[in-house]
Coordinates of C-alpha atoms in Angstrom, one line a residue:
Chain Q
X119 CA 0.2 0.3 -0.3
X120 CA 2.7 2.7 0.7
X121 CA 4.3 1.5 -2.6
X122 CA 1.6 1.8 -4.4
X123 CA 1.0 5.3 -2.6
X124 CA 4.9 6.0 -3.2
X125 CA 4.6 5.1 -6.7
X126 CA 1.2 7.1 -7.8
X127 CA 2.4 9.1 -10.4
X128 CA -0.2 12.7 -10.8
X129 CA 1.2 13.5 -14.1
X130 CA -0.3 10.3 -15.8
X131 CA -3.1 11.1 -13.8
X132 CA -3.7 14.2 -14.7
X133 CA -2.6 13.5 -18.2
X134 CA -5.1 10.6 -18.4
X135 CA -8.3 12.5 -17.0
X136 CA -7.5 15.6 -19.8
X137 CA -7.2 12.8 -22.2
X138 CA -10.3 10.8 -21.2
X139 CA -12.8 13.7 -20.6
X140 CA -11.7 15.2 -23.8
X141 CA -12.2 11.8 -25.3
X142 CA -15.4 11.6 -23.9
X143 CA -16.5 15.1 -25.2
X144 CA -15.3 14.1 -28.8
X145 CA -16.6 10.6 -29.1
X146 CA -19.9 12.1 -27.9
X147 CA -20.2 14.8 -30.4
X148 CA -18.5 12.7 -33.7
X149 CA -19.3 9.1 -32.8
X150 CA -21.6 8.0 -30.1
X151 CA -24.4 10.2 -30.9
X152 CA -24.7 9.6 -34.3
X153 CA -24.0 6.2 -34.5
X154 CA -27.1 5.6 -31.1
X155 CA -28.8 7.6 -33.9
X156 CA -28.5 5.8 -36.7
X157 CA -29.6 2.6 -34.7
X158 CA -32.3 4.3 -32.9
X159 CA -33.5 5.2 -36.4
X160 CA -33.3 2.2 -37.7
X161 CA -34.9 0.3 -34.9
X162 CA -37.7 2.6 -35.5
X163 CA -38.3 2.4 -39.1
X164 CA -38.1 -1.6 -38.7
X165 CA -40.5 -1.3 -36.1
X166 CA -42.9 1.4 -38.4
X167 CA -42.5 -1.5 -41.2
X168 CA -43.1 -4.4 -39.0
X169 CA -46.3 -2.4 -37.5
X170 CA -47.4 -0.9 -41.1
X171 CA -46.9 -4.9 -42.6
X172 CA -49.5 -5.7 -39.3
X173 CA -51.5 -2.8 -40.2
X174 CA -51.7 -3.6 -43.8
X175 CA -52.9 -7.1 -42.9
X176 CA -55.7 -5.6 -40.6
X177 CA -56.9 -3.4 -43.5
X178 CA -57.2 -6.3 -45.9
X179 CA -59.0 -8.7 -43.4
X180 CA -61.1 -6.0 -42.8
X181 CA -61.3 -5.2 -46.4
X182 CA -62.2 -9.0 -46.8
X183 CA -64.8 -8.7 -44.3
X184 CA -66.4 -5.9 -45.7
X185 CA -66.3 -7.6 -49.4
X186 CA -68.0 -10.5 -47.9
X187 CA -70.5 -8.4 -46.4
X188 CA -71.5 -6.0 -49.3
X189 CA -71.4 -9.6 -51.2
X190 CA -74.4 -11.0 -48.7
X191 CA -75.8 -7.9 -49.2
X192 CA -75.7 -8.3 -52.5
X193 CA -77.0 -12.2 -52.8
X194 CA -80.6 -10.6 -49.9
X195 CA -81.2 -8.3 -52.4
X196 CA -81.4 -10.7 -55.1
X197 CA -83.3 -12.8 -52.6
X198 CA -85.9 -10.3 -51.8
X199 CA -86.2 -9.1 -55.6
X200 CA -86.8 -12.5 -56.6
X201 CA -89.4 -13.0 -53.6
X202 CA -90.7 -9.5 -54.6
X203 CA -91.6 -11.1 -58.2
X204 CA -92.9 -14.0 -57.2
X205 CA -95.0 -12.8 -54.7
X206 CA -96.4 -10.4 -57.5
X207 CA -96.8 -13.2 -59.9
X208 CA -98.9 -14.8 -57.3
X209 CA -101.1 -11.9 -56.2
X210 CA -101.3 -11.1 -60.2
X211 CA -102.8 -14.5 -60.7
X212 CA -105.0 -15.0 -57.9
X213 CA -106.6 -11.6 -59.0
X214 CA -106.5 -12.3 -62.3
X215 CA -108.4 -15.8 -61.3
X216 CA -110.8 -13.6 -58.9
X217 CA -111.7 -11.4 -61.3
X218 CA -112.2 -14.4 -64.0
X219 CA -114.2 -16.1 -61.6
X220 CA -116.4 -12.9 -60.7
X221 CA -117.1 -12.3 -63.8
X222 CA -118.2 -15.9 -64.7
X223 CA -120.3 -15.6 -62.1
X224 CA -121.7 -12.0 -63.4
X225 CA -122.0 -14.0 -66.8
X226 CA -124.1 -17.3 -65.4
X227 CA -126.0 -14.9 -63.2
X228 CA -126.8 -12.8 -66.2
X229 CA -127.6 -15.8 -68.2
X230 CA -129.7 -17.4 -65.6
X231 CA -131.5 -14.1 -65.7
X232 CA -131.9 -14.4 -69.2
X233 CA -133.3 -17.5 -69.0
X234 CA -135.7 -16.9 -66.4
X235 CA -136.5 -14.0 -68.6
X236 CA -137.1 -16.2 -71.6
X237 CA -138.9 -18.9 -69.5
X238 CA -141.2 -16.6 -67.9
X239 CA -141.8 -14.7 -71.4
X240 CA -142.4 -18.2 -72.8
X241 CA -144.7 -19.3 -69.9
X242 CA -146.8 -16.2 -71.0
X243 CA -146.9 -17.0 -74.5
X244 CA -148.0 -20.4 -73.3
X245 CA -150.4 -19.3 -71.4
X246 CA -151.7 -16.8 -74.3
X247 CA -151.6 -19.2 -76.4
X248 CA -153.3 -22.0 -73.9
X249 CA -156.0 -19.2 -73.6
X250 CA -156.5 -18.9 -77.7
X251 CA -156.1 -22.1 -78.1
X252 CA -158.9 -23.0 -75.0
X253 CA -161.1 -20.0 -76.9
X254 CA -160.4 -21.9 -80.1
X255 CA -161.6 -25.0 -79.2
X256 CA -164.3 -23.4 -77.5
X257 CA -165.4 -21.7 -80.6
X258 CA -165.2 -25.2 -82.4
X259 CA -167.1 -27.0 -79.6
X260 CA -169.4 -24.6 -79.9
X261 CA -169.7 -24.1 -83.6
X262 CA -169.6 -27.6 -84.7
X263 CA -169.8 -30.6 -82.7
X264 CA -172.4 -29.5 -80.2
X265 CA -175.2 -31.3 -82.1
X266 CA -173.7 -34.7 -80.8
X267 CA -173.1 -35.5 -77.3
X268 CA -170.8 -38.3 -77.8
X269 CA -169.0 -36.7 -80.1
X270 CA -169.0 -33.7 -78.3
X271 CA -167.1 -35.7 -75.3
X272 CA -164.6 -37.4 -77.8
X273 CA -164.2 -34.2 -79.3
X274 CA -162.9 -32.9 -75.7
X275 CA -161.6 -35.2 -74.4
X276 CA -159.2 -35.0 -77.9
X277 CA -158.5 -31.6 -77.2
X278 CA -157.6 -31.8 -73.5
X279 CA -155.2 -34.5 -74.5
X280 CA -153.9 -32.3 -77.1
X281 CA -153.6 -29.7 -74.7
X282 CA -151.8 -32.2 -72.0
X283 CA -148.9 -32.9 -74.6
X284 CA -148.7 -29.2 -75.0
Chain M
X236 CA -9.9 0.1 -42.7
X237 CA -8.6 -3.0 -43.7
X238 CA -5.9 -2.2 -45.1
X239 CA -4.8 -0.2 -42.0
X240 CA -5.8 -3.3 -39.7
X241 CA -3.5 -5.5 -42.0
X242 CA 0.0 -3.0 -42.1
X243 CA -1.3 -3.0 -37.9
X244 CA -0.8 -6.9 -37.7
X245 CA 2.5 -6.8 -39.6
X246 CA 3.5 -4.2 -37.1
X247 CA 2.8 -6.4 -34.4
X248 CA 3.8 -9.7 -36.1
X249 CA 7.4 -7.9 -36.9
X250 CA 7.6 -7.1 -33.1
X251 CA 6.9 -10.5 -32.1
X252 CA 10.1 -11.7 -34.0
X253 CA 12.5 -8.7 -33.5
X254 CA 13.7 -10.1 -29.9
X255 CA 15.2 -13.6 -31.7
X256 CA 16.9 -10.6 -34.0
X257 CA 18.2 -8.9 -31.3
X258 CA 19.2 -11.4 -29.1
X259 CA 23.1 -11.4 -31.4
X260 CA 23.1 -7.7 -31.1
X261 CA 22.0 -8.1 -26.8
X262 CA 24.9 -10.1 -26.6
X263 CA 27.5 -7.5 -27.7
X264 CA 26.0 -4.9 -26.3
X265 CA 25.4 -6.2 -23.0
X266 CA 29.1 -5.8 -20.9
X267 CA 29.0 -1.9 -21.7
X268 CA 25.2 -1.6 -20.2
X269 CA 25.6 -3.6 -17.5
X270 CA 28.7 -1.8 -16.7
X271 CA 27.4 1.6 -16.8
X272 CA 24.2 0.0 -15.2
X273 CA 26.6 -0.8 -12.2
X274 CA 28.6 2.4 -12.0
X275 CA 25.2 4.6 -12.0
X276 CA 23.0 2.9 -10.3
X277 CA 24.7 0.8 -7.8
X278 CA 25.5 3.0 -4.6
X279 CA 22.1 2.6 -3.6
X280 CA 20.9 -0.4 -5.3
X281 CA 19.8 -3.2 -3.3
X282 CA 19.8 -5.6 -5.7
X283 CA 20.4 -9.4 -5.3
X284 CA 23.5 -9.4 -7.3
X285 CA 26.7 -11.3 -6.9
X286 CA 29.8 -10.5 -7.8
X287 CA 29.0 -8.6 -10.9
X288 CA 26.7 -11.2 -12.0
X289 CA 22.9 -11.0 -11.7
X290 CA 21.4 -14.0 -11.2
X291 CA 18.8 -15.0 -13.4
X292 CA 15.5 -14.8 -11.0
X293 CA 17.1 -11.2 -10.7
X294 CA 16.8 -10.4 -13.9
X295 CA 13.6 -11.7 -14.6
X296 CA 12.1 -10.0 -11.5
X297 CA 13.4 -6.8 -12.9
X298 CA 12.5 -7.6 -16.1
X299 CA 9.0 -7.9 -14.8
X300 CA 9.0 -5.2 -12.8
X301 CA 10.3 -2.7 -15.3
X302 CA 7.7 -4.0 -17.5
X303 CA 4.9 -3.1 -15.2
X304 CA 6.2 0.2 -14.3
X305 CA 5.7 3.3 -16.5
X306 CA 8.7 4.7 -18.0
X307 CA 10.1 8.2 -19.9
X308 CA 10.9 6.1 -22.7
X309 CA 9.0 4.1 -25.0
X310 CA 11.2 0.6 -24.7
X311 CA 10.2 -2.6 -25.9
X312 CA 13.2 -4.7 -26.1
X313 CA 17.0 -4.0 -26.8
X314 CA 17.6 -1.5 -29.3
X315 CA 13.6 -1.2 -30.2
X316 CA 12.5 1.9 -28.4
X317 CA 12.1 5.9 -28.5
X318 CA 12.7 8.5 -26.2
X319 CA 9.6 10.7 -25.1
X320 CA 9.7 14.4 -24.1
X321 CA 10.0 15.0 -20.7
X322 CA 7.9 17.7 -19.2
X323 CA 8.8 19.2 -15.7
X324 CA 7.3 22.6 -13.8
X325 CA 10.8 24.0 -11.8
X326 CA 10.6 27.2 -12.0
X327 CA 9.6 27.3 -15.6
X328 CA 8.7 24.8 -18.0
X329 CA 11.4 22.3 -18.5
X330 CA 10.9 20.6 -21.8
X331 CA 13.8 17.8 -23.1
X332 CA 13.8 14.1 -24.0
X333 CA 14.2 11.0 -22.2
X334 CA 17.1 10.1 -24.0
X335 CA 19.1 13.1 -22.2
X336 CA 18.4 10.0 -19.2
X337 CA 20.3 7.5 -20.9
X338 CA 22.3 4.9 -19.1
X339 CA 21.8 6.7 -15.8
X340 CA 23.3 10.0 -17.0
X341 CA 22.4 13.4 -15.8
X342 CA 20.1 15.7 -17.9
X343 CA 20.6 19.4 -18.2
X344 CA 18.5 22.2 -18.8
X345 CA 18.4 25.7 -18.6
X346 CA 21.6 25.1 -15.5
X347 CA 19.0 22.9 -13.7
X348 CA 20.4 19.2 -13.8
X349 CA 17.8 16.1 -13.6
X350 CA 18.6 12.3 -12.5
X351 CA 15.9 9.2 -13.0
X352 CA 16.1 7.2 -10.3
X353 CA 13.8 4.1 -9.9
X354 CA 11.4 6.0 -12.2
X355 CA 11.1 8.9 -11.0
X356 CA 13.0 12.3 -11.8
X357 CA 15.2 14.1 -9.0
X358 CA 16.8 17.0 -8.9
X359 CA 20.5 17.3 -8.8
X360 CA 23.9 19.0 -9.0
X361 CA 26.1 18.0 -11.9
X362 CA 28.0 15.2 -10.8
X363 CA 24.2 13.3 -10.6
X364 CA 24.5 13.1 -6.5
X365 CA 21.6 11.7 -4.7
X366 CA 21.0 11.6 -1.0
X367 CA 18.9 8.5 0.7
X368 CA 17.2 8.6 3.8
X369 CA 17.1 5.0 6.2
X370 CA 14.8 3.4 3.5
X371 CA 17.1 4.6 0.5
X372 CA 14.9 6.4 -0.8
X373 CA 16.5 9.7 -2.0
X374 CA 15.6 13.1 -0.6
X375 CA 16.6 15.2 -3.4
X376 CA 13.3 17.3 -4.5
X377 CA 11.4 16.5 -7.0
X378 CA 10.2 18.6 -9.6
X379 CA 6.3 18.5 -11.0
X380 CA 6.6 15.7 -13.7
X381 CA 4.0 16.7 -16.3
X382 CA 5.8 14.2 -18.7
X383 CA 4.9 11.9 -21.9
X384 CA 5.8 8.9 -20.6
X385 CA 5.5 5.6 -22.0
X386 CA 1.4 5.1 -20.5
X387 CA 1.0 8.8 -21.5
X388 CA 2.2 8.5 -25.0
X389 CA -0.1 5.2 -24.9
X390 CA -3.0 7.1 -23.9
X391 CA -3.0 9.7 -26.5
X392 CA -2.3 7.3 -29.5
X393 CA -5.5 4.9 -28.2
X394 CA -7.1 8.6 -27.7
X395 CA -6.7 9.3 -31.3
X396 CA -7.5 5.4 -32.6
X397 CA -10.5 5.6 -31.2
X398 CA -11.9 8.9 -32.4
X399 CA -10.9 7.8 -35.7
X400 CA -12.3 4.7 -35.2
X401 CA -15.8 5.5 -34.3
X402 CA -15.9 8.7 -36.2
X403 CA -15.5 6.2 -39.0
X404 CA -18.0 3.9 -37.9
X405 CA -20.2 7.2 -37.6
X406 CA -19.6 8.1 -40.9
X407 CA -20.8 5.1 -42.5
X408 CA -23.9 5.5 -41.0
X409 CA -24.8 8.7 -43.6
X410 CA -24.9 6.5 -46.7
X411 CA -27.9 3.8 -44.9
X412 CA -28.7 2.6 -41.7
X413 CA -26.8 -0.2 -42.0
X414 CA -23.8 -1.0 -40.5
X415 CA -20.4 -1.1 -42.6
X416 CA -16.6 -2.2 -42.1
X417 CA -15.9 -1.8 -39.0
X418 CA -19.4 -1.3 -37.6
X419 CA -20.2 -4.3 -38.7
X420 CA -18.1 -5.8 -35.4
X421 CA -18.5 -2.8 -33.4
X422 CA -22.0 -1.7 -33.4
X423 CA -23.3 -5.0 -31.7
X424 CA -21.2 -4.2 -29.0
X425 CA -22.1 -0.7 -28.6
X426 CA -25.9 -2.2 -28.6
X427 CA -24.7 -4.7 -25.8
X428 CA -23.7 -1.6 -23.7
X429 CA -26.9 -0.3 -24.4
X430 CA -29.5 -3.2 -24.1
X431 CA -27.7 -5.1 -21.5
X432 CA -25.4 -2.9 -19.4
X433 CA -26.8 1.3 -19.5
X434 CA -31.3 0.0 -19.9
X435 CA -31.4 -2.6 -17.0
X436 CA -29.1 -0.3 -14.6
X437 CA -30.3 2.8 -15.3
X438 CA -33.1 2.6 -16.9
X439 CA -34.9 3.8 -19.7
X440 CA -35.6 6.9 -18.6
X441 CA -32.6 8.4 -17.4
X442 CA -29.7 6.1 -19.5
X443 CA -29.2 8.2 -22.5
X444 CA -27.0 10.7 -21.0
X445 CA -24.9 8.1 -19.8
X446 CA -24.1 6.3 -22.8
X447 CA -21.3 8.3 -23.7
X448 CA -19.4 7.7 -20.3
X449 CA -20.2 3.9 -20.6
X450 CA -19.4 3.8 -23.9
X451 CA -16.0 5.4 -23.7
X452 CA -15.3 3.8 -20.6
X453 CA -16.2 0.5 -22.3
X454 CA -13.8 0.8 -25.2
X455 CA -11.2 2.5 -23.8
X456 CA -10.2 -0.3 -20.9
X457 CA -11.0 -2.9 -23.3
X458 CA -8.8 -1.5 -26.2
X459 CA -5.7 -1.2 -23.5
X460 CA -6.3 -4.3 -21.9
X461 CA -6.0 -5.7 -25.8
X462 CA -3.0 -3.6 -25.8
X463 CA -1.5 -4.8 -22.6
X464 CA -1.1 -8.2 -24.3
X465 CA 0.7 -7.2 -27.2
X466 CA 4.5 -7.7 -26.9
X467 CA 4.6 -3.6 -27.0
X468 CA 5.1 -4.1 -23.2
X469 CA 2.5 -1.6 -22.6
X470 CA 0.9 -1.9 -19.0
X471 CA -1.7 1.0 -18.9
X472 CA -4.8 -0.5 -17.3
X473 CA -2.7 -2.2 -14.8
X474 CA -1.3 1.0 -13.0
X475 CA -3.4 2.6 -10.8
X476 CA -2.8 6.4 -11.8
X477 CA -5.1 5.0 -14.7
X478 CA -7.4 3.2 -12.7
X479 CA -8.1 5.5 -10.0
X480 CA -8.9 8.5 -12.8
X481 CA -11.5 6.2 -14.0
X482 CA -12.8 5.1 -10.9
X483 CA -12.8 9.1 -9.3
X484 CA -14.9 10.1 -13.0
X485 CA -17.2 7.3 -11.7
X486 CA -18.0 8.8 -8.4
X487 CA -18.0 12.4 -9.2
X488 CA -20.4 11.5 -11.9
X489 CA -22.7 9.2 -9.4
X490 CA -22.5 12.0 -6.7
X491 CA -23.5 14.9 -9.2
X492 CA -26.4 13.0 -10.9
X493 CA -27.5 11.9 -7.2
X494 CA -31.3 12.7 -6.7
X495 CA -33.1 13.3 -3.7
X496 CA -33.9 9.5 -2.7
X497 CA -30.4 8.8 -3.6
X498 CA -29.5 11.0 -0.4
X499 CA -32.3 10.2 1.4
X500 CA -31.6 6.4 1.5
X501 CA -27.8 7.5 2.5
X502 CA -28.2 9.6 4.9
X503 CA -31.7 9.1 6.5
X504 CA -32.9 5.7 5.4
X505 CA -36.5 5.2 5.2
X506 CA -38.4 2.0 6.4
X507 CA -36.1 1.1 9.5
X508 CA -36.0 2.4 12.9
X509 CA -35.0 5.9 13.4
X510 CA -32.5 5.2 16.2
X511 CA -30.7 2.9 13.5
X512 CA -30.7 5.3 10.8
X513 CA -27.5 7.6 11.6
X514 CA -25.3 4.3 12.0
X515 CA -26.7 3.0 8.5
X516 CA -25.5 6.7 7.3
X517 CA -22.3 6.2 8.4
X518 CA -22.0 2.4 6.6
X519 CA -24.0 3.6 3.8
X520 CA -21.2 7.0 3.7
X521 CA -18.6 4.5 3.9
X522 CA -19.8 2.6 1.1
X523 CA -19.9 5.3 -1.1
X524 CA -16.0 5.4 -1.4
X525 CA -15.9 1.9 -1.3
X526 CA -18.0 1.4 -4.6
X527 CA -15.4 3.8 -7.1
X528 CA -12.4 1.8 -4.8
X529 CA -13.5 -1.5 -5.7
X530 CA -14.0 0.0 -9.1
X531 CA -10.6 1.1 -9.0
X532 CA -9.0 -2.0 -7.4
X533 CA -10.6 -4.6 -9.2
X534 CA -9.1 -3.3 -12.2
X535 CA -5.6 -2.5 -11.3
X536 CA -5.1 -6.0 -9.3
X537 CA -6.4 -8.0 -12.3
X538 CA -4.5 -6.9 -15.0
X539 CA -1.7 -6.8 -13.1
X540 CA -1.8 -10.1 -12.1
X541 CA -2.2 -11.4 -15.7
X542 CA 1.0 -9.7 -16.7
X543 CA 2.9 -11.1 -14.2
X544 CA 1.3 -14.6 -14.5
X545 CA 2.3 -13.9 -18.0
X546 CA 5.6 -13.2 -17.4
X547 CA 6.7 -15.2 -14.9
X548 CA 5.7 -18.1 -16.6
X549 CA 7.7 -17.3 -19.6
X550 CA 10.2 -16.4 -17.1
X551 CA 10.1 -20.0 -15.9
X552 CA 11.3 -21.3 -19.2
X553 CA 14.8 -19.8 -18.7
X554 CA 15.2 -20.8 -15.4
X555 CA 14.5 -24.8 -16.2
X556 CA 16.6 -24.1 -19.4
X557 CA 15.3 -27.3 -20.4
X558 CA 13.6 -29.0 -23.5
X559 CA 10.8 -30.0 -21.8
X560 CA 10.1 -26.8 -19.7
X561 CA 10.3 -24.9 -22.3
X562 CA 7.4 -26.1 -24.9
X563 CA 5.3 -26.5 -21.2
X564 CA 5.7 -23.3 -20.3
X565 CA 5.0 -21.6 -23.7
X566 CA 2.0 -23.8 -23.7
X567 CA 0.7 -22.4 -20.6
X568 CA 1.4 -19.2 -21.5
X569 CA -0.7 -19.4 -25.0
X570 CA -3.7 -21.0 -22.7
X571 CA -3.2 -18.3 -20.3
X572 CA -3.0 -15.7 -22.5
X573 CA -6.3 -17.1 -24.2
X574 CA -7.7 -16.5 -20.7
X575 CA -6.0 -13.2 -20.5
X576 CA -7.9 -12.2 -23.3
X577 CA -11.3 -13.3 -21.8
X578 CA -10.0 -11.3 -19.1
X579 CA -9.4 -8.1 -20.6
X580 CA -13.2 -8.2 -22.2
X581 CA -14.2 -9.4 -18.6
X582 CA -12.9 -6.3 -17.0
X583 CA -13.9 -3.9 -19.4
X584 CA -17.3 -5.4 -19.2
X585 CA -17.3 -5.8 -14.8
X586 CA -16.0 -1.7 -14.8
X587 CA -19.0 -0.5 -17.0
X588 CA -21.9 -2.6 -15.7
X589 CA -20.9 -1.2 -12.3
X590 CA -20.3 2.0 -13.4
X591 CA -23.7 1.7 -14.7
X592 CA -25.4 0.2 -11.7
X593 CA -24.1 3.3 -9.4
X594 CA -25.2 5.7 -11.7
X595 CA -28.7 3.5 -11.5
X596 CA -29.0 4.0 -7.9
X597 CA -28.1 7.6 -8.1
X598 CA -31.3 8.5 -10.5
X599 CA -33.4 5.6 -9.1
X600 CA -36.9 6.8 -7.9
X601 CA -38.5 4.8 -5.6
X602 CA -42.2 5.4 -6.3
X603 CA -43.1 4.1 -2.8
X604 CA -41.7 3.7 0.9

């Protein structure tokens, strides 16, 4: 220990402190700062690139999801339109059917009415004819056959039979 | 950058093999040097020397001590090295090259005489007389010494090297965010310091302002530890002045950034009985100093011990002088060098890690009590 202190070279110590402090400041300005900054910059750029890639992947994923959603929407839209069309068709058919049925009913009804009217007219005609026939018959009976009783009866019966068939 | 690295490794390679080439030259030079050494240094020296012949253990011990200590010249091995400037403050600035001290000679500047003795410079007279106290320490005056010693030189070179290396790395980011060249290797370490040392210990909120210090400390210690493993014979991080300055900076930054909670936990610990609080304050205050002190000693002792062990094992080769011992100890040296490579990085990591931990405790905010 005594020898250590004896041999301690203050000249070397002072030179070392001077040179070393100077070296620290010179290296800080010309070496450590640029080197550490470059290293930092590179690390940041690598990190940035990795993050950008990650982001791009995320975006791609969301884009894909978007695409899918759009596609699904389109498909739904198509389905909807088709359904609407089908519904409309069915509706039109049923409407047409209804209309036709109504028309037919109307026609039948009117036909029935016409038939009824004809029938009524025919019956009225028949009645008129029957009345005029009866008058004719009565005229004939009254005019011709009123002399012989048997003939009269036969005649009446014949007439009535005719009337019946009429 | 690649060309630079190639040149560097070629240089290191040359250094590895030069000792072999200089062994012969050494044999020729030695006698003269030895003599010079004897005449100049011997009077106060207590080295084990028997009739002018140093024993091998003494040489090894001296070599290791010489290697561990700082010096006024950059000396790699015999014949290889260069002098460094000596800067003294002694009634004015005195600057001269350390070659003036060669072979124990006396340096004269403006009529003042200086002499190096055991790694320290003393003021002396024209004859170089040194007077000693009973502990064989010279009692001569010591001028204020701000010399560019070997360690200062290595620090300066390392600071310049680190500046250009990391500025170069920083520049490559201007052309794109990917690391290039040396940045490919260094950037993961920078990120490691940030993600594994700074953020877990200091927290996301405050860590940024300490990054410069942590990174500089980490690379400074690590690189200097590695330089210490080259055969240049450099031992900077195993020098107590260096580790003391680093620990002191950690200490100062910790105290300066200490928040209210930090000081309250030191002086008036919440959540314990009031009577115990003053005792805890004393303990905490001791801890305040012990923490950076442990940083200083840990790095110093680890690096110093590594150097001593490696050099001792190499020295054993010369003590045993046998064809079995040489390869065995060489292999052991290689294995221990690998361990030291790990220790070099580990000590830098531990120092930075604990520094971050202390900063973290200073800025920590306790949400509930």
